[in-house]
mmCIF file of C-alpha atoms and ligand atoms in Angstrom:
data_model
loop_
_atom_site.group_PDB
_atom_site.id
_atom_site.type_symbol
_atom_site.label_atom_id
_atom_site.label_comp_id
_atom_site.label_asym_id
_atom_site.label_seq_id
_atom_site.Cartn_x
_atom_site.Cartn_y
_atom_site.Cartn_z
ATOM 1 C CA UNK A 1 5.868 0.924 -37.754
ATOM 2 C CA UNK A 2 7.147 -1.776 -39.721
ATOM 3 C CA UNK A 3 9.644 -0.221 -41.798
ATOM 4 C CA UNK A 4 12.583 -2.313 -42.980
ATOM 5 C CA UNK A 5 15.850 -1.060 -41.203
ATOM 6 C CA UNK A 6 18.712 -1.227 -43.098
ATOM 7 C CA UNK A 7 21.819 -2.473 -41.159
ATOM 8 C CA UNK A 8 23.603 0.342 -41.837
ATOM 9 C CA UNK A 9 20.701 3.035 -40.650
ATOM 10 C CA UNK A 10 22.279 4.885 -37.889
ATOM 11 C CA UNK A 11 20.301 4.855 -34.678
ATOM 12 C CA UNK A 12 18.797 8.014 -33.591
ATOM 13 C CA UNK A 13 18.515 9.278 -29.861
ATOM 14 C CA UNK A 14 15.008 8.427 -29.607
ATOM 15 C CA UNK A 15 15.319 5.156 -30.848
ATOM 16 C CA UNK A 16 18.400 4.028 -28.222
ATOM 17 C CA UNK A 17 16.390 6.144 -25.615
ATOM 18 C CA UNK A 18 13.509 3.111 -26.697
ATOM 19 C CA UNK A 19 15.491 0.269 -26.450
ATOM 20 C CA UNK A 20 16.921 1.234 -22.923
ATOM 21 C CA UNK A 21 13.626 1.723 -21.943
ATOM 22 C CA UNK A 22 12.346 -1.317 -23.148
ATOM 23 C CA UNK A 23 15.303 -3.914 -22.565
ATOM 24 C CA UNK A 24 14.236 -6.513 -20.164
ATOM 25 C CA UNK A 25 10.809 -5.557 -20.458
ATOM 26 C CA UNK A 26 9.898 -7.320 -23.137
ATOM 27 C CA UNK A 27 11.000 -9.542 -25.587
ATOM 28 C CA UNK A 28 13.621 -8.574 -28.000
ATOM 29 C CA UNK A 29 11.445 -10.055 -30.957
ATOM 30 C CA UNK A 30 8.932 -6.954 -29.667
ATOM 31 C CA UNK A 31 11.380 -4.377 -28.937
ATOM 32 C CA UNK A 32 12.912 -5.069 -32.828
ATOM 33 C CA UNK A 33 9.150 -4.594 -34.213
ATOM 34 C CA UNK A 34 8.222 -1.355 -32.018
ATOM 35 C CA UNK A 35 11.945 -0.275 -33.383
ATOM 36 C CA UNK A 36 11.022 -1.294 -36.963
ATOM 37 C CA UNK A 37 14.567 -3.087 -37.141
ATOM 38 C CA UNK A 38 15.888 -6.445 -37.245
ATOM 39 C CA UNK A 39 16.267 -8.515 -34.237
ATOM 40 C CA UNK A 40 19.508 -9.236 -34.961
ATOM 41 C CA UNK A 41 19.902 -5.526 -35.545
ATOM 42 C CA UNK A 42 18.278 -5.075 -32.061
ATOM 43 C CA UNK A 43 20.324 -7.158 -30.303
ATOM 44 C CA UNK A 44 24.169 -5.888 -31.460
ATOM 45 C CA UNK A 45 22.789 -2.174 -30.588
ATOM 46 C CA UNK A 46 21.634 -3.193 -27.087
ATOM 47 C CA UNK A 47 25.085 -5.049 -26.370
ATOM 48 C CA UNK A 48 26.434 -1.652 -27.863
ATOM 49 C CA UNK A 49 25.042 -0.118 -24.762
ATOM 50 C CA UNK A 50 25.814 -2.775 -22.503
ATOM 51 C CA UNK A 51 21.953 -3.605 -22.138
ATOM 52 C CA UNK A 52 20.457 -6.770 -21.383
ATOM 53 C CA UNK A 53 17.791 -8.035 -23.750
ATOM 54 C CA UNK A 54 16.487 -11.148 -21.581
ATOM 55 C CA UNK A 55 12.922 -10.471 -20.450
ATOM 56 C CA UNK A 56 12.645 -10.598 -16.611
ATOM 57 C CA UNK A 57 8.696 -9.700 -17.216
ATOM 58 C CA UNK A 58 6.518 -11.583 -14.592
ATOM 59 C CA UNK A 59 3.390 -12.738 -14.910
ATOM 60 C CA UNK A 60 1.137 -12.254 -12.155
ATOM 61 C CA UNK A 61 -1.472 -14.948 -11.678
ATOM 62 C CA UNK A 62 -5.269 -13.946 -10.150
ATOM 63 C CA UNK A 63 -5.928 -15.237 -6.509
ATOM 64 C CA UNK A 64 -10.123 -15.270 -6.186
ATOM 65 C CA UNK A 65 -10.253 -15.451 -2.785
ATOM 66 C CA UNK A 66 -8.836 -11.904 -1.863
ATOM 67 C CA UNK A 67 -9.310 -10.898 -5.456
ATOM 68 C CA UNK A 68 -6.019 -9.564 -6.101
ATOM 69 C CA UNK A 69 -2.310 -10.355 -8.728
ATOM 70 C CA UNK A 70 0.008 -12.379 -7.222
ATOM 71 C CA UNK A 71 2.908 -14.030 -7.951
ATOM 72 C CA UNK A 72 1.508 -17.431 -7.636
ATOM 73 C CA UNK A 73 -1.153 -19.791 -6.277
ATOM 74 C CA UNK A 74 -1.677 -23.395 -5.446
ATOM 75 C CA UNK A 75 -3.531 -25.894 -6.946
ATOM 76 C CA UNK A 76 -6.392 -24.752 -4.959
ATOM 77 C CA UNK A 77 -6.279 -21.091 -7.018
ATOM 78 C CA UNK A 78 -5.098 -19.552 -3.238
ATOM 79 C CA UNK A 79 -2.122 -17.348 -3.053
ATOM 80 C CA UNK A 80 0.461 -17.278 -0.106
ATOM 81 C CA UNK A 81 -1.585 -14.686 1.839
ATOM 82 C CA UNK A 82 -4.627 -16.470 1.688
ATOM 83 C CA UNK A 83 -3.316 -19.202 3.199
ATOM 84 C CA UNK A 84 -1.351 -17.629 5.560
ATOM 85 C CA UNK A 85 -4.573 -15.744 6.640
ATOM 86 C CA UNK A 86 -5.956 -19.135 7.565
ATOM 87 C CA UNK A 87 -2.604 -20.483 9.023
ATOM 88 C CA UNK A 88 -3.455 -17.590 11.327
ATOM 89 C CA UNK A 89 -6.781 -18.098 12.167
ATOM 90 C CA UNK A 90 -6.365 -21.952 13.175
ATOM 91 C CA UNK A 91 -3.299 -20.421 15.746
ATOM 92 C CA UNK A 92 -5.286 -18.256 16.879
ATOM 93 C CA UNK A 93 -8.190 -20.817 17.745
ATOM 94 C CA UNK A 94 -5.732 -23.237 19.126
ATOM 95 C CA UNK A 95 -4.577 -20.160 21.278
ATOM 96 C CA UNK A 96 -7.818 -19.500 22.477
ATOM 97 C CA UNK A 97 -8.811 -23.210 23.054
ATOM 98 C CA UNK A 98 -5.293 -23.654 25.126
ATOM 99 C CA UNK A 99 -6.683 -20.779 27.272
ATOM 100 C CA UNK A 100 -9.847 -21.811 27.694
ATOM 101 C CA UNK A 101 -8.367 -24.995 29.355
ATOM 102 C CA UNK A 102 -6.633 -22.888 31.882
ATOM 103 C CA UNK A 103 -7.061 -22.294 35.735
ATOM 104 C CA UNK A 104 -7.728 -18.704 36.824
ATOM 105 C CA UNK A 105 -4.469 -18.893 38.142
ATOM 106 C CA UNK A 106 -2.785 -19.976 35.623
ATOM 107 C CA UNK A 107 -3.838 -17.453 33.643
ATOM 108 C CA UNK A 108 -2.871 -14.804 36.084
ATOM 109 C CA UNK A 109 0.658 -16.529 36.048
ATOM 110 C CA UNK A 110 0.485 -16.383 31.963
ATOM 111 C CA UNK A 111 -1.122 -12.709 32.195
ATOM 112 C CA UNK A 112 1.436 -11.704 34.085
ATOM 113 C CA UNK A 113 4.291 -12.920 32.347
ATOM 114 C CA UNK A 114 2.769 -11.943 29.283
ATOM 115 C CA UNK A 115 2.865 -7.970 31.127
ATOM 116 C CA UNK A 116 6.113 -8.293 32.103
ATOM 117 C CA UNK A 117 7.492 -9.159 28.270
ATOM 118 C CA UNK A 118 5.674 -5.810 27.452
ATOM 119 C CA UNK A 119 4.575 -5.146 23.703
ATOM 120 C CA UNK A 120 7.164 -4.549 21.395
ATOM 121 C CA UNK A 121 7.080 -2.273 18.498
ATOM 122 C CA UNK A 122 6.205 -4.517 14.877
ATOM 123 C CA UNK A 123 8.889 -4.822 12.573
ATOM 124 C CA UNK A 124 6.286 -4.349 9.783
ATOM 125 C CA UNK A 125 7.479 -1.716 7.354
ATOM 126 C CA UNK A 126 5.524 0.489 5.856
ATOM 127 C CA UNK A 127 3.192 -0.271 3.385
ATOM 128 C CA UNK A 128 4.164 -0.341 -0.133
ATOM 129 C CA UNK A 129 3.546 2.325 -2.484
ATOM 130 C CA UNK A 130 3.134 2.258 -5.896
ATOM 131 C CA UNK A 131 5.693 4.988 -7.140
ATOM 132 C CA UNK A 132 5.234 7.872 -8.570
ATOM 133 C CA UNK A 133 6.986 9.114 -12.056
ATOM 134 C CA UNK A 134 6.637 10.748 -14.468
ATOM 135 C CA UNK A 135 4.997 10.385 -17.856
ATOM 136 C CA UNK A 136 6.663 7.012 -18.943
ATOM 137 C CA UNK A 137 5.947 4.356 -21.645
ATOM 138 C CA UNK A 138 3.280 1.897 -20.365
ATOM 139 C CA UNK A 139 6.000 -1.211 -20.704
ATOM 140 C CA UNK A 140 7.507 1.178 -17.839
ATOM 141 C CA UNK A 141 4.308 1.690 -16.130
ATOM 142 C CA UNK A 142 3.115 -2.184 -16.660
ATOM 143 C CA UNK A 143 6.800 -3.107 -15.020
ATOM 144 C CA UNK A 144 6.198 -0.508 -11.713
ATOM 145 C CA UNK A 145 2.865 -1.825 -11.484
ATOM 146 C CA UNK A 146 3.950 -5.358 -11.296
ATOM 147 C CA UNK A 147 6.995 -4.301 -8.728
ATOM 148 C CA UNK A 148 4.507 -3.008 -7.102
ATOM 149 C CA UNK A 149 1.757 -6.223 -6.293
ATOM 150 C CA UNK A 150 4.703 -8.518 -5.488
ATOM 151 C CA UNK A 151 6.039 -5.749 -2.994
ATOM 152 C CA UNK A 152 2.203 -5.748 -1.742
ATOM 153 C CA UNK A 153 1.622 -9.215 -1.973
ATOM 154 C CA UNK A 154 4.927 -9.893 0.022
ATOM 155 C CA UNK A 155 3.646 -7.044 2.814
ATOM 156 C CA UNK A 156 0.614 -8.736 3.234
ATOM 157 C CA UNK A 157 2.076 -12.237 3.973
ATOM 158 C CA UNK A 158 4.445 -10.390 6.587
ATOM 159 C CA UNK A 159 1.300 -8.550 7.738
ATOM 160 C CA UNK A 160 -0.267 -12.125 9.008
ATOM 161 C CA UNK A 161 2.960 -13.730 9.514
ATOM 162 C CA UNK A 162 3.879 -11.775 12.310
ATOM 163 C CA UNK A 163 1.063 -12.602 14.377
ATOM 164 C CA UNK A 164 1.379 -16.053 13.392
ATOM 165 C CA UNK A 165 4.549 -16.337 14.914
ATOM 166 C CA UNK A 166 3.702 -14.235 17.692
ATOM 167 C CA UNK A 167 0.813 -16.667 18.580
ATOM 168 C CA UNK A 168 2.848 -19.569 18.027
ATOM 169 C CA UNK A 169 5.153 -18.122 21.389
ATOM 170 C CA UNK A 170 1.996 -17.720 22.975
ATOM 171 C CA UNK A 171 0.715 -21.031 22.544
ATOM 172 C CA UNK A 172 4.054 -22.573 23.743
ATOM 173 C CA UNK A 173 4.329 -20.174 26.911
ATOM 174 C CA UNK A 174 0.629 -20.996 27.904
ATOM 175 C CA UNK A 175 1.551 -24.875 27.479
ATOM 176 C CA UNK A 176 4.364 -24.756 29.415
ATOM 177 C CA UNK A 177 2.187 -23.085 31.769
ATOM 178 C CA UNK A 178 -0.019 -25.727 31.740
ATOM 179 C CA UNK A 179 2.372 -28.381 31.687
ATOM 180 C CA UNK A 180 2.410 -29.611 28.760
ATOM 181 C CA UNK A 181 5.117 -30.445 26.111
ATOM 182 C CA UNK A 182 5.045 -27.478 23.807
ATOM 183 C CA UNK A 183 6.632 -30.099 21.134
ATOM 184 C CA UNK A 184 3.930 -32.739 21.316
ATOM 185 C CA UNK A 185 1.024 -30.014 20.350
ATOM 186 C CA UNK A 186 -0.059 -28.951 17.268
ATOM 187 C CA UNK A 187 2.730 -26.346 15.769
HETATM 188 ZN ZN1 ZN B 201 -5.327 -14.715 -2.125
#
């Protein structure tokens, strides 16, 4: 559609309906063209409505190690989870090599104290979903699918960053059985 609007045309329910729908989506430029009116046309109707024009679109950027959008990697190409995963791992390892440098009884003194703390229930909420609707314009659909990976993306760094702090207590609880400054060791 590339009609020429004239400033007068009045607007039509289906064509406000479009511009709520699409306001914020995408640019205004791209809105006026779908609309087949002028931008500056575009722009006076959606402060009519009391809509905001400026694009809050995000561009998600691909993370090749866990093949997946995100909202943003490091000069390496890895996203947040990815390095959180291995943030994780090395605490883990430092956990186990910690242990491995205890006495039996310190580690029934740790393994005990460890019972008596008990295991609390994860504050992990559920997984995100990707919500349902119904039949919508694919700006709408492109928009939900974007809330969507940075909702999933931010699950999955919580995901590992729980037991990365939870190791990091466990690390400094088995130095201090040990004896040794919990500050001077690696974090
Ligand atoms: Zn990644």
């Amino acid at each position: 559609m590339t009609r020429r609007g004239s400033a007068q045309r009045p607007w039509t329910t289906e064509e406000i309906e479009t511009l709520q729908e699409l306001a914020g989506s995408i640019p205004l430029a791209r809105i006026a063209e779908v609309l087949g009116r002028s931008g500056a046309a575009t722009a006076k109707a959606a402060e009519r409505l009391g809509l905001s024009t400026r694009c809050i679109r995000t561009r998600l950027v691909w993370c090749r190690e866990c093949a997946g959008w995100r909202s943003s990697v490091d000069a390496a190409g890895r996203c947040r989870v990815c390095r959180m995963r291995e943030q994780l791992a090395g605490r883990e390892a430092a956990c186990a090599e910690v242990y491995s440098r205890m006495s039996p009884e310190q580690r029934a003194v740790y393994s005990s104290s460890e019972a008596k703390r008990g295991t609390r229930p994860s504050s992990l909420e559920p997984r995100p979903r990707m919500r349902a609707s119904c039949p919508v314009s694919r700006y709408q659909r492109d928009r939900a699918r974007t809330d969507y990976l940075l909702a999933l993306e931010a699950w999955e760094h919580r995901r590992l960053e729980l037991p990365y702090n939870a190791a990091k207590k466990r690390l400094q609880r088995m130095r201090e059985v040990l004896g040794e400054n919990p500050r001077k060791g690696r974090g």
